[in-house]
Tab-separated table of N, CA and C in Angstrom:
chain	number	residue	atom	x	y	z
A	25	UNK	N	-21.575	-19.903	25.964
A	25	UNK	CA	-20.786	-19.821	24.747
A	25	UNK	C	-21.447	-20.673	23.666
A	26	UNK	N	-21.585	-19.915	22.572
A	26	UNK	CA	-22.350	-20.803	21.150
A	26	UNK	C	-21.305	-22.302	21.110
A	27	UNK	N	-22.241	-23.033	20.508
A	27	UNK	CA	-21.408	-24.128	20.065
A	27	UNK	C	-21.106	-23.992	18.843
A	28	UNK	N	-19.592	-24.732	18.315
A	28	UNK	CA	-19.061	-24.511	17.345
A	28	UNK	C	-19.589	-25.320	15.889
A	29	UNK	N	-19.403	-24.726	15.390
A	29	UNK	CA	-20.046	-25.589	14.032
A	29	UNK	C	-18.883	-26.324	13.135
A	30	UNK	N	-19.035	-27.764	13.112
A	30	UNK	CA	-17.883	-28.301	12.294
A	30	UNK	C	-17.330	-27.883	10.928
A	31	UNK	N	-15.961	-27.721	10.589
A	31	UNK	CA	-15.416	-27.140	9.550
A	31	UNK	C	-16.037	-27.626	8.341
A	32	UNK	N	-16.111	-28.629	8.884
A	32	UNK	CA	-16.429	-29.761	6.863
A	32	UNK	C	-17.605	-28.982	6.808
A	33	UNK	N	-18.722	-28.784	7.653
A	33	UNK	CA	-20.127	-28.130	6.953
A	33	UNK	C	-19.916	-26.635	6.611
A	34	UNK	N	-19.376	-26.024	7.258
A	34	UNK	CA	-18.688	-24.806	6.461
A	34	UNK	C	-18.388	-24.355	5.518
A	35	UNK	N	-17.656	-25.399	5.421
A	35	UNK	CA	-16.602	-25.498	3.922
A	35	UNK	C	-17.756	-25.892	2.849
A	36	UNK	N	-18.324	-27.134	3.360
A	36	UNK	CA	-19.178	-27.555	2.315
A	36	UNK	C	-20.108	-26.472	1.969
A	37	UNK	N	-20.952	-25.533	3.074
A	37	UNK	CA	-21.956	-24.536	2.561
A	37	UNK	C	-21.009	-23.947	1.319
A	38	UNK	N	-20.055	-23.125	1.948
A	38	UNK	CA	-18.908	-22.103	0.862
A	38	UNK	C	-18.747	-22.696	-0.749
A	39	UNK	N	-18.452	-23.970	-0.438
A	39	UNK	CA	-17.700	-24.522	-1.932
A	39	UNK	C	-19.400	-24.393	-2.726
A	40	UNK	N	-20.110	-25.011	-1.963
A	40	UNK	CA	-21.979	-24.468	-2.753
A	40	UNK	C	-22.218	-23.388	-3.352
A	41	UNK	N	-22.010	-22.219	-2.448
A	41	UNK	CA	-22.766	-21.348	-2.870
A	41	UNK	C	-21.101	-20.421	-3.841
A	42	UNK	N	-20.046	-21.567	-3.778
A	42	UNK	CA	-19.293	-20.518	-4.988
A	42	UNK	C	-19.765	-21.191	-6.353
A	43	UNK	N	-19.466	-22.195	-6.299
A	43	UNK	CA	-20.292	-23.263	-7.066
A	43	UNK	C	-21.458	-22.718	-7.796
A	44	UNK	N	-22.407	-22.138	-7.291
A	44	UNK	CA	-24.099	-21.775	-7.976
A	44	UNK	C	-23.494	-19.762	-8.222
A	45	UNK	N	-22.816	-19.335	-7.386
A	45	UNK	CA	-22.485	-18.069	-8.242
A	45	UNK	C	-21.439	-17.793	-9.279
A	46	UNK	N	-20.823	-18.930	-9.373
A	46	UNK	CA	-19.831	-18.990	-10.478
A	46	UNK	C	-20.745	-19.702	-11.644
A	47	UNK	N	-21.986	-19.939	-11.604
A	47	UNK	CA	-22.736	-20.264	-12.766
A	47	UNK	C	-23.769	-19.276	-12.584
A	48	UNK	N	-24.215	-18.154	-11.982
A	48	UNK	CA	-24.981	-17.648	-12.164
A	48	UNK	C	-24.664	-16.075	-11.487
A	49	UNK	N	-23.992	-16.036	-11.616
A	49	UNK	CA	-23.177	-14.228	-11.111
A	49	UNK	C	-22.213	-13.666	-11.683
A	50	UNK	N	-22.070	-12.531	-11.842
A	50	UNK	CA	-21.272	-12.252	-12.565
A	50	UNK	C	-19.922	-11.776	-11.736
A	51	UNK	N	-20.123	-11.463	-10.175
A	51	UNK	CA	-18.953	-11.187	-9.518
A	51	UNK	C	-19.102	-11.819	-8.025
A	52	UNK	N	-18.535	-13.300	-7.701
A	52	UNK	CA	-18.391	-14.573	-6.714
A	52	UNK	C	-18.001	-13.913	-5.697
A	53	UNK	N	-16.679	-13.156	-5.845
A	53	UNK	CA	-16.311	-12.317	-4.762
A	53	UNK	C	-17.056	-11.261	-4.162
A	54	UNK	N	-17.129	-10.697	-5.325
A	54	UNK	CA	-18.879	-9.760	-4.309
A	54	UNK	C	-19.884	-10.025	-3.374
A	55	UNK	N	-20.083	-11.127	-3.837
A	55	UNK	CA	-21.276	-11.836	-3.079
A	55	UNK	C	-20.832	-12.624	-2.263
A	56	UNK	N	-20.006	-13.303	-2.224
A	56	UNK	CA	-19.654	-13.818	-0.998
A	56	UNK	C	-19.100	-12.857	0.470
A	57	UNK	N	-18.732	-11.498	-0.300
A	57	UNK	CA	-18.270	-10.755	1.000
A	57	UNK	C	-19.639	-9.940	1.142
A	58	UNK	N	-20.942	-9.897	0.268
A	58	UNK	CA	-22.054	-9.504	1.271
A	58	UNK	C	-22.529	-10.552	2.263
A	59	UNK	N	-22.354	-12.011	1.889
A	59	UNK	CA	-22.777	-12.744	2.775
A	59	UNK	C	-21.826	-12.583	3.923
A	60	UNK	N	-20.468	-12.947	3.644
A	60	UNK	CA	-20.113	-12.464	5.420
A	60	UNK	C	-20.228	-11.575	5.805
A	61	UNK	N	-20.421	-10.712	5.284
A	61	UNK	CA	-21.092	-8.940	6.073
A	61	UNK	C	-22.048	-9.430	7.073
A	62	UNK	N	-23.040	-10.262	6.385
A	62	UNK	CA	-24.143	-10.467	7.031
A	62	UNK	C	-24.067	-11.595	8.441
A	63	UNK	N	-23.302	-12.306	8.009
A	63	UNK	CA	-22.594	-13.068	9.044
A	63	UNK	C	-21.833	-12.776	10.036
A	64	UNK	N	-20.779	-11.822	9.594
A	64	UNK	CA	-20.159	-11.018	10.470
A	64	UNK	C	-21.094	-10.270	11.776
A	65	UNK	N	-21.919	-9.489	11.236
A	65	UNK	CA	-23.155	-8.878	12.445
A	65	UNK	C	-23.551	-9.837	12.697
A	66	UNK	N	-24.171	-10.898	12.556
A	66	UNK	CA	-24.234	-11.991	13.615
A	66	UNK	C	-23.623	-12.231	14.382
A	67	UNK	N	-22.326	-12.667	14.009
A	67	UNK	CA	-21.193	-13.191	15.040
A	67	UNK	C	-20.916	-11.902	15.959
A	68	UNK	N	-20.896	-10.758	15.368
A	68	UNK	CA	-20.154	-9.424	16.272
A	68	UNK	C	-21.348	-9.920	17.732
A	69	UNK	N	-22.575	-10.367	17.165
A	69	UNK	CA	-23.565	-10.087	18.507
A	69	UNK	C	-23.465	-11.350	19.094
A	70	UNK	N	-23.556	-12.527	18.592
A	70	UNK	CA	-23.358	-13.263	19.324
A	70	UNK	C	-22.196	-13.737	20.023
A	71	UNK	N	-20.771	-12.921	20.144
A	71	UNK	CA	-19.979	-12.815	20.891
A	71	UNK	C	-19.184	-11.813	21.302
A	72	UNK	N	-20.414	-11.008	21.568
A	72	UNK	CA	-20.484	-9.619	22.220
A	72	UNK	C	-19.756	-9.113	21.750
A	73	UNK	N	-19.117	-8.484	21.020
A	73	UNK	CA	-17.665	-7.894	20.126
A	73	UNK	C	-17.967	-6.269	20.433
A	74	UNK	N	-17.529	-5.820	21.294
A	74	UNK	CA	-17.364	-4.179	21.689
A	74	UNK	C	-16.937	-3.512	20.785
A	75	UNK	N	-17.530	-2.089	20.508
A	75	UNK	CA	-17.035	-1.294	19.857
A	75	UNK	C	-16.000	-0.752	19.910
A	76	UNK	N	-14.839	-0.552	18.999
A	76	UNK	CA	-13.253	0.081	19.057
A	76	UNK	C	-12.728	1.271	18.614
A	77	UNK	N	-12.656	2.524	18.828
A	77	UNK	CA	-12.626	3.462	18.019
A	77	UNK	C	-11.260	3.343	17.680
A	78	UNK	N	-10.322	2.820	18.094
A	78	UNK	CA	-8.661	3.030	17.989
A	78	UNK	C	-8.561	2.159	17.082
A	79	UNK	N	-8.375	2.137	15.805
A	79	UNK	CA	-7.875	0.797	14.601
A	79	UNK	C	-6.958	0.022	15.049
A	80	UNK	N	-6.014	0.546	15.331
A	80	UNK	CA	-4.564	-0.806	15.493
A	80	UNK	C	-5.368	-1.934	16.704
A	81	UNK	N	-5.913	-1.234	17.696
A	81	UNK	CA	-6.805	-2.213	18.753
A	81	UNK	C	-7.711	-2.830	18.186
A	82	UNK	N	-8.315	-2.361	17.181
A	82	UNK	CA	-9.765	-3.094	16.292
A	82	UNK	C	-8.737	-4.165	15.477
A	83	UNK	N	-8.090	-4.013	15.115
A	83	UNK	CA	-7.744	-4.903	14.202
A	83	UNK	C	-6.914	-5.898	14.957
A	84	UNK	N	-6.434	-5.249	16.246
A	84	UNK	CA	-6.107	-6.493	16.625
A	84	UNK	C	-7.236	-7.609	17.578
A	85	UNK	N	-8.304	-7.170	17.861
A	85	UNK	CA	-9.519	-7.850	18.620
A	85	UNK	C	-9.992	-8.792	17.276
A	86	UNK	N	-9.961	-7.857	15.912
A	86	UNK	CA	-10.869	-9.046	15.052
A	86	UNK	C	-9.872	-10.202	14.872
A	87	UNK	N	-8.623	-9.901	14.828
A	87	UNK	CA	-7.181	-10.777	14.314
A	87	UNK	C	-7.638	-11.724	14.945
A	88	UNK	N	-7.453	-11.385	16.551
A	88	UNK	CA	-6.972	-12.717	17.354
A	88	UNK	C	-7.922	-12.798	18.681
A	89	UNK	N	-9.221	-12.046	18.396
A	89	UNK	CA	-10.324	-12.508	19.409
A	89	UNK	C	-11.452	-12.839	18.122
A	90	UNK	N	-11.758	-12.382	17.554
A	90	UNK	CA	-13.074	-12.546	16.595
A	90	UNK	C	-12.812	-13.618	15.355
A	91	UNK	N	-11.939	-13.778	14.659
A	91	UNK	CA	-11.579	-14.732	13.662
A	91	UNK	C	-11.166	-16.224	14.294
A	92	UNK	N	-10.506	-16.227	15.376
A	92	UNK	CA	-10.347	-17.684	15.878
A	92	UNK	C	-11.328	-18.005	15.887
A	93	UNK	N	-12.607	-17.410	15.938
A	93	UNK	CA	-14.204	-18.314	16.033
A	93	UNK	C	-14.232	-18.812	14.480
A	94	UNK	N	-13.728	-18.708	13.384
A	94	UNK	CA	-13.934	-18.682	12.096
A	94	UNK	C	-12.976	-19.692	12.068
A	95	UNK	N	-11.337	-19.443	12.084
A	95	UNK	CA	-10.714	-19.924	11.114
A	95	UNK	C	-9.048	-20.072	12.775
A	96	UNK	N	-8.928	-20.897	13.069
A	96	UNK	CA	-7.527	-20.491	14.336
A	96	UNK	C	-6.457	-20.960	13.713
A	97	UNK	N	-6.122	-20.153	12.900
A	97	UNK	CA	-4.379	-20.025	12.329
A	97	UNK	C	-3.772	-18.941	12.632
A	98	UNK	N	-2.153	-19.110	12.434
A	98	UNK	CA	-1.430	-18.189	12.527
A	98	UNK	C	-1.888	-17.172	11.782
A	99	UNK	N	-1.576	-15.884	12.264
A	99	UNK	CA	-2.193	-14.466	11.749
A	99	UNK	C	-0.761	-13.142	11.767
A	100	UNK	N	-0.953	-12.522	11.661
A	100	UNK	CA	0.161	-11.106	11.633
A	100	UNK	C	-0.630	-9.817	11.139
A	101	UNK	N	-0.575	-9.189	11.819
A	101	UNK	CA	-0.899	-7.157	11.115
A	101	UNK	C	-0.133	-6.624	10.914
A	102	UNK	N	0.248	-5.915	10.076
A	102	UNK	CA	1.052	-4.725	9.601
A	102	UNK	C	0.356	-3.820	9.058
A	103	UNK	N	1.262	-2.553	9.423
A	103	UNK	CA	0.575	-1.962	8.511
A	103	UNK	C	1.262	-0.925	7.417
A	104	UNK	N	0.567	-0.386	6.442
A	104	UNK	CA	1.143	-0.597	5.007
A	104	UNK	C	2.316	0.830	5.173
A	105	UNK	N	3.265	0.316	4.376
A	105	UNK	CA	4.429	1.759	4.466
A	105	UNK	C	4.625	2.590	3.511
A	106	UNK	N	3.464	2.169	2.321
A	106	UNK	CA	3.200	2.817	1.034
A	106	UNK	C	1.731	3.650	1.166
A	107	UNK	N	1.193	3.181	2.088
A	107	UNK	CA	-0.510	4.126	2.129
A	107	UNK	C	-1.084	4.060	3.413
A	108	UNK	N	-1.061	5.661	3.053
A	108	UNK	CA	-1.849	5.831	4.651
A	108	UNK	C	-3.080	4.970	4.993
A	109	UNK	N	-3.775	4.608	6.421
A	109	UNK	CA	-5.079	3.857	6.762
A	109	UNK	C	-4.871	2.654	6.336
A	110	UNK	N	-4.065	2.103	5.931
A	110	UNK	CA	-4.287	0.701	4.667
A	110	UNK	C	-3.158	-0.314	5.840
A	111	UNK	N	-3.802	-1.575	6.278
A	111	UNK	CA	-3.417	-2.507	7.045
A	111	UNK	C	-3.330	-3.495	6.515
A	112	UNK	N	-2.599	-4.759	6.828
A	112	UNK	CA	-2.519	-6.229	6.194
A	112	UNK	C	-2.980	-6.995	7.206
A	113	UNK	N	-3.753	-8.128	7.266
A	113	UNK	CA	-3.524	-9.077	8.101
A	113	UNK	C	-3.393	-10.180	6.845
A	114	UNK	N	-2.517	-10.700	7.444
A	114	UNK	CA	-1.836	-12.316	6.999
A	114	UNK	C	-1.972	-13.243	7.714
A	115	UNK	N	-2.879	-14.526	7.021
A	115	UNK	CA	-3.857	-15.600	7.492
A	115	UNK	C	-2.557	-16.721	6.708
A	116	UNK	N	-2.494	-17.336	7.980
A	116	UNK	CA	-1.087	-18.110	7.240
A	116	UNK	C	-1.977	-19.579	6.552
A	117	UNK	N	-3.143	-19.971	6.945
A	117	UNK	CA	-3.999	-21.055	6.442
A	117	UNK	C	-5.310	-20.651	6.404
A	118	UNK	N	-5.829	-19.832	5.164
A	118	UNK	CA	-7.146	-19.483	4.749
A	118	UNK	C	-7.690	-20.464	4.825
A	119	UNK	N	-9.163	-20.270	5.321
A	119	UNK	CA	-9.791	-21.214	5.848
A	119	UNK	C	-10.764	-21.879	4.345
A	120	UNK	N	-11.137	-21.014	3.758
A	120	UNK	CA	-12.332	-21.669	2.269
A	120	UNK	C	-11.123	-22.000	1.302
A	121	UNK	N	-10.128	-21.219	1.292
A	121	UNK	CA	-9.129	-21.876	0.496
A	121	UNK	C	-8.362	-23.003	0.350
A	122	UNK	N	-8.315	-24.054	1.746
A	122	UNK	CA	-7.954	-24.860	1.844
A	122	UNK	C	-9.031	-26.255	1.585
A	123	UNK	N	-10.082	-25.481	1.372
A	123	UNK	CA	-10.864	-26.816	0.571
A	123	UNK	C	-10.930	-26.546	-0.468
A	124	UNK	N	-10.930	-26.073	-1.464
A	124	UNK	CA	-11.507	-25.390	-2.234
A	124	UNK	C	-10.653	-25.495	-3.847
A	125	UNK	N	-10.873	-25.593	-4.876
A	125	UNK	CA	-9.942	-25.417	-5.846
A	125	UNK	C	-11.187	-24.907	-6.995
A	126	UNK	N	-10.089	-24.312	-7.862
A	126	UNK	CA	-10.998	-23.316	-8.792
A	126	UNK	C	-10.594	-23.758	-10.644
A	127	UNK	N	-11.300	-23.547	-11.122
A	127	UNK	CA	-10.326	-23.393	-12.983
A	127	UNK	C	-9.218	-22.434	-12.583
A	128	UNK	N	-8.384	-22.727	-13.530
A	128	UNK	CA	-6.820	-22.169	-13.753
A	128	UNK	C	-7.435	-20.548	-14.202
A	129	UNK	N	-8.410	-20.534	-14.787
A	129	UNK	CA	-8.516	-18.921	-15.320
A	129	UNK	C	-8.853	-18.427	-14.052
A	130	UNK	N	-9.450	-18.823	-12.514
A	130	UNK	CA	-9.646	-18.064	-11.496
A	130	UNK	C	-8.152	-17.876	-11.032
A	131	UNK	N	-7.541	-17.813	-11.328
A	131	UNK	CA	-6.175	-18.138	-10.669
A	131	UNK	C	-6.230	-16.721	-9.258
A	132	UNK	N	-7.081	-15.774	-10.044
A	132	UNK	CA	-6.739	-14.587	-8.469
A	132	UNK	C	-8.042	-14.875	-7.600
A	133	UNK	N	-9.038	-15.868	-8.083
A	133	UNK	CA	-9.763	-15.726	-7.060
A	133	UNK	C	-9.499	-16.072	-6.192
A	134	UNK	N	-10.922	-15.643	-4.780
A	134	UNK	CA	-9.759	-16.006	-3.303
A	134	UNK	C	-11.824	-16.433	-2.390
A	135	UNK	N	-11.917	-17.571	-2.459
A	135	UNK	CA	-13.071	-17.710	-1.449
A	135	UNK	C	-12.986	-16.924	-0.378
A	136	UNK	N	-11.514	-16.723	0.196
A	136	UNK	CA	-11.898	-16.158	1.848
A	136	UNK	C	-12.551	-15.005	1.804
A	137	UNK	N	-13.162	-14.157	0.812
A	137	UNK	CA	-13.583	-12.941	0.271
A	137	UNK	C	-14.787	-12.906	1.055
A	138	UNK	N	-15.139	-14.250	1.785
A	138	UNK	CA	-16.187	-14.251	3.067
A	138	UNK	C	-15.757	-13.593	4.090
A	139	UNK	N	-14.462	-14.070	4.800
A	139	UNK	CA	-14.059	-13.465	5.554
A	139	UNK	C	-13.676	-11.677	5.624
A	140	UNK	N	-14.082	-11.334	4.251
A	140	UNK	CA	-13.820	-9.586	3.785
A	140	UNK	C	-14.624	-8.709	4.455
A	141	UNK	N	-16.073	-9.820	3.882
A	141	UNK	CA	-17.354	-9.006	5.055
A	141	UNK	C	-17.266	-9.154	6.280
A	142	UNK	N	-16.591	-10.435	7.023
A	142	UNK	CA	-16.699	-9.810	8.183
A	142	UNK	C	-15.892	-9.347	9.080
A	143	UNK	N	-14.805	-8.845	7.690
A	143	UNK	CA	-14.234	-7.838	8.844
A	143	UNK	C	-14.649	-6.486	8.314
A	144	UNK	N	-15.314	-6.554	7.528
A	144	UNK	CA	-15.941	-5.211	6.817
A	144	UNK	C	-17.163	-4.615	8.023
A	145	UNK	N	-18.130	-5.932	8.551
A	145	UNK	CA	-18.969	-6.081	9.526
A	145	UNK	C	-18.407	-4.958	10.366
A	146	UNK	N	-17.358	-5.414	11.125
A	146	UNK	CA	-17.013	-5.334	12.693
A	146	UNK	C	-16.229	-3.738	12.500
A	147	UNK	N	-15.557	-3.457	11.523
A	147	UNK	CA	-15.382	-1.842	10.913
A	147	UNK	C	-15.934	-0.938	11.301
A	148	UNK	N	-17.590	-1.438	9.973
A	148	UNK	CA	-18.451	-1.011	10.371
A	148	UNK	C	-19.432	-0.854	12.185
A	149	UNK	N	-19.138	-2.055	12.548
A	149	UNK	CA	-19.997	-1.803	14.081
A	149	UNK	C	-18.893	-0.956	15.095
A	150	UNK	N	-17.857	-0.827	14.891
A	150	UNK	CA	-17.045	0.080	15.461
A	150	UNK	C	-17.225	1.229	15.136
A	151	UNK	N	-17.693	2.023	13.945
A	151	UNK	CA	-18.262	3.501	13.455
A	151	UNK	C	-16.651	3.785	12.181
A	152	UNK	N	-16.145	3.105	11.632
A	152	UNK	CA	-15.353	3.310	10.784
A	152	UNK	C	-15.337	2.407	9.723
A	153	UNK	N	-15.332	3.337	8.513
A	153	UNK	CA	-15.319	2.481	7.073
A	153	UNK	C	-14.411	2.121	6.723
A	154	UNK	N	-14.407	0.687	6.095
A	154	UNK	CA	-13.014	-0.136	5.349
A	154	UNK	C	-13.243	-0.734	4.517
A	155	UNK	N	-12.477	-0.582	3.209
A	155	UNK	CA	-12.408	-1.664	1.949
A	155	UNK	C	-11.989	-2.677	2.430
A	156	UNK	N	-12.070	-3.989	2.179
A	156	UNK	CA	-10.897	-5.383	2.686
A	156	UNK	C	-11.180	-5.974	1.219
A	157	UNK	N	-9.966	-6.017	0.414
A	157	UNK	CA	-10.207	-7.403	-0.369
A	157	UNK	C	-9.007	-8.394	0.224
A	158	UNK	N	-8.997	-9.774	-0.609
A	158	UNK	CA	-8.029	-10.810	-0.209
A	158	UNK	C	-7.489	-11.014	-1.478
A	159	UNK	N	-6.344	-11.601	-1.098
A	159	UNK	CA	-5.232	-11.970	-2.010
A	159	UNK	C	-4.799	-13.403	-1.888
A	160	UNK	N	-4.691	-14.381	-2.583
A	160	UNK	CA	-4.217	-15.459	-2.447
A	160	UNK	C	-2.770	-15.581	-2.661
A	161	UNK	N	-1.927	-15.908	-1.388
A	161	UNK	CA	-0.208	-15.548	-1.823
A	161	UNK	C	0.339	-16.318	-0.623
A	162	UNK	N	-0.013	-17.757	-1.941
A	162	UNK	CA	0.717	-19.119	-1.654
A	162	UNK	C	2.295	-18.994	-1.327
A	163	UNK	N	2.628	-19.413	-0.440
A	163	UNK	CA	4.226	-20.293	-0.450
A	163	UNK	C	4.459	-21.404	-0.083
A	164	UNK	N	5.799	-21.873	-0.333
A	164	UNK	CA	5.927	-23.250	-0.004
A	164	UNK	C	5.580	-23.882	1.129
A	165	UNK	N	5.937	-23.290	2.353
A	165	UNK	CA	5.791	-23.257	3.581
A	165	UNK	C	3.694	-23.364	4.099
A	166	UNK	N	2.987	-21.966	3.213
A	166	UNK	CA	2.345	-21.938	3.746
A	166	UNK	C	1.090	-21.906	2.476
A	167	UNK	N	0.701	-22.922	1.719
A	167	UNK	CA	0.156	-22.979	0.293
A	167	UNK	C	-1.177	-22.296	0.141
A	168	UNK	N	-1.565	-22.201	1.545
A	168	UNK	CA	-3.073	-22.017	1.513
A	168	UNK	C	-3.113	-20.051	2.155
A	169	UNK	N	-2.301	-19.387	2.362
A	169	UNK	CA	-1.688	-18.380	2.800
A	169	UNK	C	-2.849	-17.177	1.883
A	170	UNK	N	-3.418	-16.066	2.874
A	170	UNK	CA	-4.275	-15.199	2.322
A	170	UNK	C	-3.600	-14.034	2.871
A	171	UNK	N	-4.184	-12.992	2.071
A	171	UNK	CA	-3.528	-11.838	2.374
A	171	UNK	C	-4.859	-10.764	2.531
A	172	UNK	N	-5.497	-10.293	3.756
A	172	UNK	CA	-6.349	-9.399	3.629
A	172	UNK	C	-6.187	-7.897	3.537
A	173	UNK	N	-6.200	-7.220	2.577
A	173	UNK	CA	-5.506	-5.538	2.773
A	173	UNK	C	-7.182	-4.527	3.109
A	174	UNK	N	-6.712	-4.037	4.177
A	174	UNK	CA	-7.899	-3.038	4.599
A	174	UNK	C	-7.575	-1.535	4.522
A	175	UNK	N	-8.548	-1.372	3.426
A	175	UNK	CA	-7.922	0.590	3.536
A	175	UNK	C	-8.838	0.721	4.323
A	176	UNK	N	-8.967	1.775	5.243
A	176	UNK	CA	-10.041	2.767	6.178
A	176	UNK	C	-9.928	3.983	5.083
A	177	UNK	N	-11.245	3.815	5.225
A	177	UNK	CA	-11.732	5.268	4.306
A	177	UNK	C	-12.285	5.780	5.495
A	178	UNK	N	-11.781	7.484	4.943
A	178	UNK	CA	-12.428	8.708	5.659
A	178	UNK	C	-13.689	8.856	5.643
């Protein structure tokens, strides 16, 4: 089993490289969910992550077998009752968000937009396409609270 890599250096890479694309990019969130794309296929291989053709099973292997390597908070799936293919998982303590603070004009940005790619990754290594963006949707209870919505496209 890989050894784990401490949170603070994590965090610290993330808050960097939002840091140098928020002065030199024009879209932070973009680029941070190609980098976990790219990360994501790493991790899918280095902890063997099987292919899933059944979604509700895929999404529940990345929920609560593949993301505890990332981030081990409370989690939940649903899925959406307004659109077909389109799933939620709810990250009750986003992991880049809880270090992380932005200008008041980012107010919708959402660092975990790392975590987009890699569940965009593992989609993909299963043979099915998915949008994921994140939502930041603080409450009292849970301040640091993300919201990932995944459509599966045909």
């Amino acid at each position: 089993m890989p050894k784990e890599i401490p949170l603070s250096t994590v965090s610290y890479f993330i808050c960097g490289m939002v840091e140098y694309f928020m002065e030199n990019a024009d879209d932070t969130e973009e680029r941070l969910k190609e980098i976990g794309y790219e990360v994501g296929i790493r991790m899918l291989e280095v902890y063997r992550f099987e292919r899933e053709v059944h979604i509700p099973t895929l999404l529940y292997r990345v929920a609560f077998d593949l993301l505890p390597h990332v981030n081990n908070s409370d989690r939940r799936i649903e899925k959406s009752n307004t659109t077909d293919g389109t799933y939620i998982i709810m990250d009750m303590d986003g992991i880049f968000s809880r270090f992380m603070s932005v200008p008041q004009s980012w107010d919708a940005f959402c660092a975990d937009s790392v975590v987009c790619g890699l569940l965009e990754a593992a989609f993909t290594a299963s043979g099915h396409q998915a949008d994921v963006v994140v939502f930041p949707r603080p409450t009292e209870k849970y301040p640091n609270r993300v919201v990932f919505q995944i459509s599966c496209l045909k």
